[in-house]
């Protein structure tokens, strides 16, 4: 799909996502009304307010208290409190602008390479939805320094504060990004009309003998089999994700990361930030719990890897052109979707749903997006390179025999757009 056709749905989705988040943030005051508390209950209303506060222009109590605390200087002169409130307002303006700026380029690339036609509608919808979570999380992280400074204690444990703010507001972001993705995909279907045929990419399916060990602390598989190029690329990408999900997220390793302390001053104590951007989960061995229950909860981690592998396996087939940026963006979206699936599975396996309710049970949804962005980019790039190398070797072999790899029957050549 051409850029001008893909730009319209990307811009529409970005504007809608920004508007939904602004509207959600503006609704925080309604949750403080006595009637709302009577209907929802005090605990549920407080939980919803905690979710919405990161998107609200109304300064939280910490900012107001900070402005009052620093209202008088050491010499007794009055200090203008508005500068703290101004910092908060500036941070929120940066946050909403950043949502739009991060969402539009990613959605543009996804819609262009994964247009919602020829059976790609579910894949395009899920990809744009996942990218909405990534864009919102990046916007929160980018704007966090201004909001930290607005509290009047920006030099105190700056990196841990940044790590905490980077994970804020993700629950509402999940639902807002879904609505924006639906509208963006519907708009893309309209703009795709008249764009000409958009066939699926021609993916070489050679038999390449692979002798490798893809292993982690839990996953150690030695393969000496005939592996198609697309499956080999998916396996390599999934192994990259498994490094974060299985190795780094293992509690002893995660503890070592969190306690790592290098540097001084403002950039001391990077452990919390490292956990936020490198770990897709957290788990330990079955000590103190039945082995059966431990394996049951580990199914959520297996779901992440299964979703990532399946997505990377079919992504080269669905793309109109298999490029490194498209594969990297697709791998990020696949990892985010895998996390959402695993978090829903954990909600289903939790025994606290009847006691706490759905709102409290879903407090952990949308987590792990920074790590998904970090390792998703690496996994997508690794899968794209593997696919290109494996396909190139097979192409050389078949070329010597006088036969080349062509697109699937009836789909025509791969377009350059």
Coordinates of C-alpha atoms in Angstrom, one line a residue:
X1 CA 0.0 0.0 0.0
X2 CA 1.3 3.5 -0.8
X3 CA 2.3 5.9 1.9
X4 CA -0.5 8.3 1.1
X5 CA -3.1 5.6 1.5
X6 CA -1.6 4.2 4.7
X7 CA -1.1 7.7 6.3
X8 CA -4.8 8.4 6.6
X9 CA -5.7 5.4 8.9
X10 CA -2.5 5.8 10.9
X11 CA -3.3 9.5 11.6
X12 CA -7.0 8.7 12.3
X13 CA -6.0 6.0 14.8
X14 CA -3.4 8.2 16.5
X15 CA -5.8 11.1 16.9
X16 CA -8.5 8.8 18.3
X17 CA -6.1 7.1 20.7
X18 CA -4.9 10.5 22.0
X19 CA -8.5 11.8 22.3
X20 CA -9.6 8.6 24.2
X21 CA -6.7 8.9 26.7
X22 CA -7.4 12.6 27.2
X23 CA -11.1 11.8 27.8
X24 CA -10.2 9.0 30.2
X25 CA -7.9 11.3 32.1
X26 CA -10.6 14.0 32.3
X27 CA -13.0 11.5 33.9
X28 CA -11.0 11.2 37.1
X29 CA -13.0 13.9 38.9
X30 CA -16.2 11.9 38.2
X31 CA -14.8 9.0 40.2
X32 CA -14.6 11.2 43.3
X33 CA -18.3 12.0 43.4
X34 CA -20.3 10.4 46.2
X35 CA -22.7 8.8 43.8
X36 CA -19.9 7.1 41.8
X37 CA -18.5 5.7 45.0
X38 CA -21.9 4.4 46.0
X39 CA -22.4 2.7 42.7
X40 CA -18.9 1.2 42.1
X41 CA -17.7 0.8 45.6
X42 CA -14.9 2.6 47.3
X43 CA -12.1 0.1 46.4
X44 CA -13.2 -0.1 42.7
X45 CA -13.5 3.6 42.3
X46 CA -10.0 4.1 43.9
X47 CA -8.5 1.5 41.6
X48 CA -10.0 3.1 38.5
X49 CA -8.8 6.5 39.6
X50 CA -5.3 5.1 40.0
X51 CA -5.5 3.8 36.4
X52 CA -6.7 7.1 35.0
X53 CA -4.5 9.5 37.0
X54 CA -1.5 9.2 34.6
X55 CA -3.6 10.6 31.8
X56 CA -5.2 13.4 33.8
X57 CA -4.4 17.1 33.6
X58 CA -5.7 17.5 37.2
X59 CA -2.5 17.5 39.3
X60 CA -2.4 14.7 41.8
X61 CA -2.1 15.2 45.5
X62 CA 1.7 14.7 45.4
X63 CA 2.2 17.7 43.1
X64 CA -0.1 19.9 45.1
X65 CA 1.6 19.0 48.3
X66 CA 5.0 19.5 46.8
X67 CA 4.0 23.0 45.6
X68 CA 2.8 23.9 49.1
X69 CA 5.9 22.4 50.8
X70 CA 8.3 24.4 48.6
X71 CA 6.2 27.5 48.8
X72 CA 8.6 29.3 51.1
X73 CA 12.3 29.8 50.5
X74 CA 15.1 29.6 53.0
X75 CA 15.1 33.4 53.5
X76 CA 11.4 33.4 54.2
X77 CA 10.5 34.8 50.8
X78 CA 7.5 33.3 49.0
X79 CA 8.3 31.1 46.1
X80 CA 5.9 30.9 43.1
X81 CA 4.1 27.6 43.5
X82 CA 2.9 27.8 39.9
X83 CA 6.2 26.6 38.5
X84 CA 5.6 23.1 39.9
X85 CA 2.1 23.0 38.4
X86 CA 3.5 24.4 35.2
X87 CA 6.0 21.5 35.0
X88 CA 3.1 19.1 35.5
X89 CA 1.1 20.7 32.7
X90 CA 4.1 20.7 30.4
X91 CA 4.7 17.0 31.1
X92 CA 1.1 16.1 30.3
X93 CA 1.3 18.1 27.1
X94 CA 4.4 16.2 26.1
X95 CA 2.7 12.9 27.0
X96 CA -0.3 13.4 24.7
X97 CA 1.8 14.8 21.8
X98 CA 4.2 11.9 22.2
X99 CA 1.4 9.4 22.0
X100 CA 0.5 10.7 18.6
X101 CA 4.1 11.0 17.4
X102 CA 4.9 7.5 18.4
X103 CA 1.7 5.9 17.2
X104 CA 1.5 7.3 13.7
X105 CA 4.9 6.1 12.3
X106 CA 4.5 2.6 13.6
X107 CA 0.9 2.3 12.5
X108 CA 1.9 3.7 9.1
X109 CA 4.6 1.0 8.7
X110 CA 2.2 -1.7 9.8
X111 CA -0.7 -0.7 7.7
X112 CA 1.5 -0.2 4.6
X113 CA 3.2 -3.6 5.0
X114 CA 0.2 -5.4 6.5
X115 CA -2.8 -3.9 4.7
X116 CA -6.2 -5.3 6.0
X117 CA -7.1 -7.1 2.8
X118 CA -6.8 -10.6 1.4
X119 CA -7.4 -12.2 4.8
X120 CA -5.0 -9.9 6.8
X121 CA -7.7 -8.1 8.8
X122 CA -7.2 -10.0 12.1
X123 CA -3.4 -9.7 11.8
X124 CA -3.5 -6.0 11.0
X125 CA -6.0 -5.4 13.9
X126 CA -3.9 -7.2 16.4
X127 CA -0.7 -5.6 15.2
X128 CA -2.0 -2.0 15.4
X129 CA -3.6 -2.7 18.8
X130 CA -0.3 -3.9 20.2
X131 CA 1.5 -0.9 18.7
X132 CA -0.9 1.4 20.5
X133 CA 0.3 -0.1 23.8
X134 CA 3.9 0.5 22.7
X135 CA 3.2 4.1 21.7
X136 CA 1.4 4.9 25.0
X137 CA 4.2 3.3 27.1
X138 CA 6.9 5.2 25.3
X139 CA 4.9 8.4 25.7
X140 CA 4.6 7.9 29.4
X141 CA 8.3 7.2 29.7
X142 CA 9.4 10.2 27.6
X143 CA 7.2 12.6 29.6
X144 CA 8.1 11.1 33.0
X145 CA 11.1 13.4 33.8
X146 CA 8.8 16.5 33.8
X147 CA 6.3 14.9 36.1
X148 CA 9.0 13.7 38.4
X149 CA 10.4 17.3 38.6
X150 CA 6.9 18.5 39.3
X151 CA 6.9 16.6 42.6
X152 CA 9.8 18.7 43.8
X153 CA 12.1 15.7 44.3
X154 CA 13.5 15.0 40.9
X155 CA 17.1 14.3 42.2
X156 CA 15.9 11.6 44.7
X157 CA 16.1 8.1 43.3
X158 CA 15.5 9.4 39.8
X159 CA 15.9 6.1 37.9
X160 CA 13.5 4.1 40.2
X161 CA 11.0 6.9 39.9
X162 CA 11.4 6.8 36.1
X163 CA 10.9 3.0 36.2
X164 CA 7.7 3.3 38.2
X165 CA 6.2 6.0 36.0
X166 CA 7.0 4.2 32.8
X167 CA 4.6 1.4 33.8
X168 CA 1.7 3.7 34.8
X169 CA -1.6 4.0 33.0
X170 CA -1.2 0.8 31.0
X171 CA -4.6 -0.7 32.0
X172 CA -6.6 2.0 30.4
X173 CA -4.2 2.1 27.5
X174 CA -5.1 -1.5 26.6
X175 CA -8.7 -0.7 26.0
X176 CA -8.1 2.7 24.3
X177 CA -5.6 1.2 21.9
X178 CA -8.1 -1.6 21.0
X179 CA -10.7 1.0 20.0
X180 CA -8.2 3.1 18.1
X181 CA -7.0 -0.1 16.3
X182 CA -10.5 -1.0 15.2
X183 CA -11.1 2.4 13.7
X184 CA -7.7 2.6 12.1
X185 CA -8.2 -0.8 10.4
X186 CA -11.7 0.1 9.2
X187 CA -10.2 3.3 7.7
X188 CA -7.4 1.3 6.1
X189 CA -9.9 -1.0 4.4
X190 CA -11.6 2.1 2.9
X191 CA -8.3 3.6 1.7
X192 CA -7.1 0.3 0.4
X193 CA -9.9 0.2 -2.2
X194 CA -8.6 1.0 -5.6
X195 CA -5.0 0.5 -4.5
X196 CA -4.6 -2.4 -6.9
X197 CA -3.7 -6.0 -6.0
X198 CA -1.9 -6.4 -2.7
X199 CA -0.7 -10.1 -2.8
X200 CA 1.1 -11.8 0.0
X201 CA 4.9 -11.8 -0.1
X202 CA 6.7 -14.7 -1.8
X203 CA 8.3 -16.6 1.0
X204 CA 10.9 -19.2 0.1
X205 CA 10.2 -22.5 1.7
X206 CA 13.4 -24.5 1.2
X207 CA 14.7 -27.5 3.2
X208 CA 17.8 -26.3 5.0
X209 CA 19.7 -28.7 7.3
X210 CA 20.1 -27.0 10.7
X211 CA 22.4 -28.2 13.4
X212 CA 22.1 -25.8 16.3
X213 CA 21.1 -25.7 20.0
X214 CA 18.4 -23.3 21.0
X215 CA 18.5 -23.3 24.7
X216 CA 17.8 -21.5 27.9
X217 CA 17.6 -22.6 31.5
X218 CA 14.3 -24.3 30.8
X219 CA 14.3 -24.6 27.0
X220 CA 17.2 -26.6 25.6
X221 CA 16.4 -28.2 22.3
X222 CA 18.9 -29.6 19.9
X223 CA 17.7 -29.7 16.3
X224 CA 19.2 -31.5 13.4
X225 CA 16.2 -31.4 11.0
X226 CA 15.0 -30.1 7.7
X227 CA 13.6 -26.7 8.7
X228 CA 11.8 -24.3 6.3
X229 CA 13.3 -20.8 6.2
X230 CA 10.2 -19.2 7.7
X231 CA 10.1 -21.7 10.6
X232 CA 13.9 -21.3 11.2
X233 CA 13.4 -17.5 11.3
X234 CA 10.5 -17.8 13.8
X235 CA 12.6 -20.1 16.0
X236 CA 15.5 -17.7 16.1
X237 CA 13.3 -14.8 16.9
X238 CA 11.5 -16.8 19.6
X239 CA 14.8 -17.7 21.2
X240 CA 15.6 -14.1 21.6
X241 CA 12.3 -13.5 23.4
X242 CA 13.0 -16.5 25.6
X243 CA 16.2 -14.9 26.9
X244 CA 14.1 -12.2 28.6
X245 CA 11.1 -14.4 29.5
X246 CA 13.0 -17.4 30.9
X247 CA 16.6 -16.4 31.7
X248 CA 16.4 -12.8 32.8
X249 CA 13.0 -13.1 34.4
X250 CA 14.2 -16.0 36.7
X251 CA 14.1 -14.5 40.2
X252 CA 17.8 -15.0 41.1
X253 CA 18.9 -13.4 37.8
X254 CA 16.3 -10.6 38.1
X255 CA 17.4 -10.0 41.7
X256 CA 21.0 -9.6 40.5
X257 CA 19.9 -7.1 37.9
X258 CA 17.9 -5.1 40.4
X259 CA 20.7 -5.0 42.9
X260 CA 23.3 -4.0 40.3
X261 CA 24.3 -0.4 41.2
X262 CA 26.7 1.5 39.0
X263 CA 27.2 5.2 38.8
X264 CA 26.4 8.0 41.3
X265 CA 24.1 10.9 41.7
X266 CA 21.2 11.2 39.4
X267 CA 21.8 7.9 37.5
X268 CA 22.5 5.7 40.5
X269 CA 20.4 2.7 41.3
X270 CA 19.5 1.6 37.7
X271 CA 18.2 -1.8 38.9
X272 CA 14.5 -0.9 38.8
X273 CA 14.8 0.6 35.4
X274 CA 16.7 -2.4 34.1
X275 CA 13.9 -4.7 35.3
X276 CA 11.3 -2.5 33.6
X277 CA 13.0 -2.6 30.3
X278 CA 14.6 -6.1 30.2
X279 CA 12.1 -8.5 32.0
X280 CA 9.0 -9.9 30.4
X281 CA 7.9 -11.6 33.6
X282 CA 9.0 -13.0 37.0
X283 CA 9.1 -16.5 38.1
X284 CA 10.9 -19.0 40.3
X285 CA 11.3 -22.7 40.8
X286 CA 8.5 -24.8 42.4
X287 CA 9.9 -24.4 46.0
X288 CA 7.1 -24.4 48.5
X289 CA 4.3 -25.1 45.9
X290 CA 3.1 -28.3 44.3
X291 CA 4.9 -29.1 41.1
X292 CA 1.6 -29.4 39.3
X293 CA 0.5 -25.9 40.2
X294 CA 3.9 -24.5 39.2
X295 CA 3.7 -26.1 35.8
X296 CA 0.1 -24.7 35.5
X297 CA 1.3 -21.2 36.0
X298 CA 4.2 -21.7 33.7
X299 CA 1.7 -22.3 30.9
X300 CA 1.3 -18.5 30.7
X301 CA 5.0 -18.2 29.8
X302 CA 4.7 -21.0 27.2
X303 CA 1.8 -19.1 25.7
X304 CA 4.0 -16.0 25.2
X305 CA 6.5 -18.1 23.3
X306 CA 3.8 -19.9 21.3
X307 CA 2.2 -16.6 20.2
X308 CA 5.6 -15.1 19.3
X309 CA 6.6 -18.2 17.3
X310 CA 3.3 -18.5 15.4
X311 CA 3.3 -14.8 14.6
X312 CA 6.9 -14.7 13.3
X313 CA 6.1 -17.9 11.4
X314 CA 3.3 -16.3 9.4
X315 CA 4.4 -12.7 9.4
X316 CA 6.6 -13.0 6.4
X317 CA 3.7 -14.6 4.5
X318 CA 1.3 -11.8 5.4
X319 CA 3.7 -8.9 4.7
X320 CA 3.5 -7.4 1.2
X321 CA 7.3 -7.1 1.5
X322 CA 9.6 -8.7 4.1
X323 CA 11.9 -5.9 5.3
X324 CA 13.8 -5.6 8.6
X325 CA 11.7 -2.6 9.9
X326 CA 8.5 -4.4 9.1
X327 CA 9.7 -7.6 10.8
X328 CA 11.0 -5.7 13.8
X329 CA 7.7 -3.8 14.3
X330 CA 5.8 -7.1 13.8
X331 CA 7.9 -8.9 16.3
X332 CA 7.3 -6.1 18.9
X333 CA 3.5 -6.4 18.3
X334 CA 3.7 -10.2 18.5
X335 CA 5.5 -10.0 21.8
X336 CA 3.0 -7.5 23.3
X337 CA 0.1 -9.8 22.1
X338 CA 1.8 -12.8 23.7
X339 CA 2.0 -10.9 27.0
X340 CA -1.6 -9.9 26.8
X341 CA -2.6 -13.6 26.2
X342 CA -0.4 -14.8 29.1
X343 CA -1.9 -12.1 31.4
X344 CA -5.4 -13.1 30.5
X345 CA -4.4 -16.7 31.2
X346 CA -3.0 -15.7 34.6
X347 CA -6.3 -13.9 35.4
X348 CA -8.2 -17.0 34.6
X349 CA -5.9 -19.2 36.7
X350 CA -6.0 -16.8 39.7
X351 CA -8.2 -17.9 42.6
X352 CA -8.7 -14.3 43.8
X353 CA -11.3 -13.3 41.2
X354 CA -14.3 -14.0 43.4
X355 CA -12.8 -12.1 46.3
X356 CA -11.4 -9.0 44.6
X357 CA -13.4 -8.6 41.5
X358 CA -12.5 -8.0 37.8
X359 CA -11.1 -4.5 38.2
X360 CA -8.6 -5.6 40.9
X361 CA -7.8 -8.8 39.1
X362 CA -6.9 -7.0 35.9
X363 CA -4.4 -4.6 37.6
X364 CA -1.5 -6.4 36.0
X365 CA -2.7 -6.3 32.4
X366 CA -0.5 -4.4 30.0
X367 CA 2.7 -4.9 31.8
X368 CA 6.1 -5.8 30.3
X369 CA 5.7 -3.5 27.2
X370 CA 9.1 -1.9 27.6
X371 CA 10.8 -5.3 27.6
X372 CA 8.6 -6.4 24.7
X373 CA 9.8 -3.4 22.7
X374 CA 13.5 -4.0 23.5
X375 CA 13.6 -7.7 22.8
X376 CA 10.9 -7.6 20.1
X377 CA 13.1 -5.3 18.0
X378 CA 16.0 -7.7 18.4
X379 CA 13.9 -10.7 17.7
X380 CA 12.4 -9.2 14.5
X381 CA 15.8 -8.1 13.2
X382 CA 17.2 -11.6 14.0
X383 CA 14.3 -13.3 12.2
X384 CA 14.6 -11.0 9.2
X385 CA 18.3 -11.7 8.8
X386 CA 17.8 -15.4 9.3
X387 CA 15.0 -15.5 6.7
X388 CA 17.2 -13.6 4.2
X389 CA 20.2 -15.8 4.8
X390 CA 18.4 -19.0 4.7
X391 CA 16.3 -17.9 1.6
X392 CA 19.5 -16.7 -0.1
X393 CA 21.3 -20.0 0.3
X394 CA 18.3 -21.9 -1.0
X395 CA 17.9 -19.5 -3.9
X396 CA 21.6 -20.0 -4.9
X397 CA 21.0 -23.8 -4.8
X398 CA 17.8 -23.7 -6.8
X399 CA 19.2 -21.2 -9.2
X400 CA 22.0 -23.6 -10.0
X401 CA 19.5 -26.2 -10.8
X402 CA 17.6 -23.8 -13.1
X403 CA 14.6 -23.4 -10.9
X404 CA 13.9 -20.3 -8.7
X405 CA 11.5 -19.5 -5.9
X406 CA 8.3 -17.8 -7.0
X407 CA 5.3 -16.4 -5.3
X408 CA 2.4 -18.6 -4.4
X409 CA 0.1 -19.7 -7.2
X410 CA -2.5 -17.1 -8.2
X411 CA -1.0 -14.3 -6.1
X412 CA 1.3 -12.7 -8.6
X413 CA 4.6 -11.1 -8.0
X414 CA 5.5 -9.3 -4.8
X415 CA 4.8 -5.6 -5.1
X416 CA 7.5 -3.0 -4.3
X417 CA 5.2 -0.8 -2.3

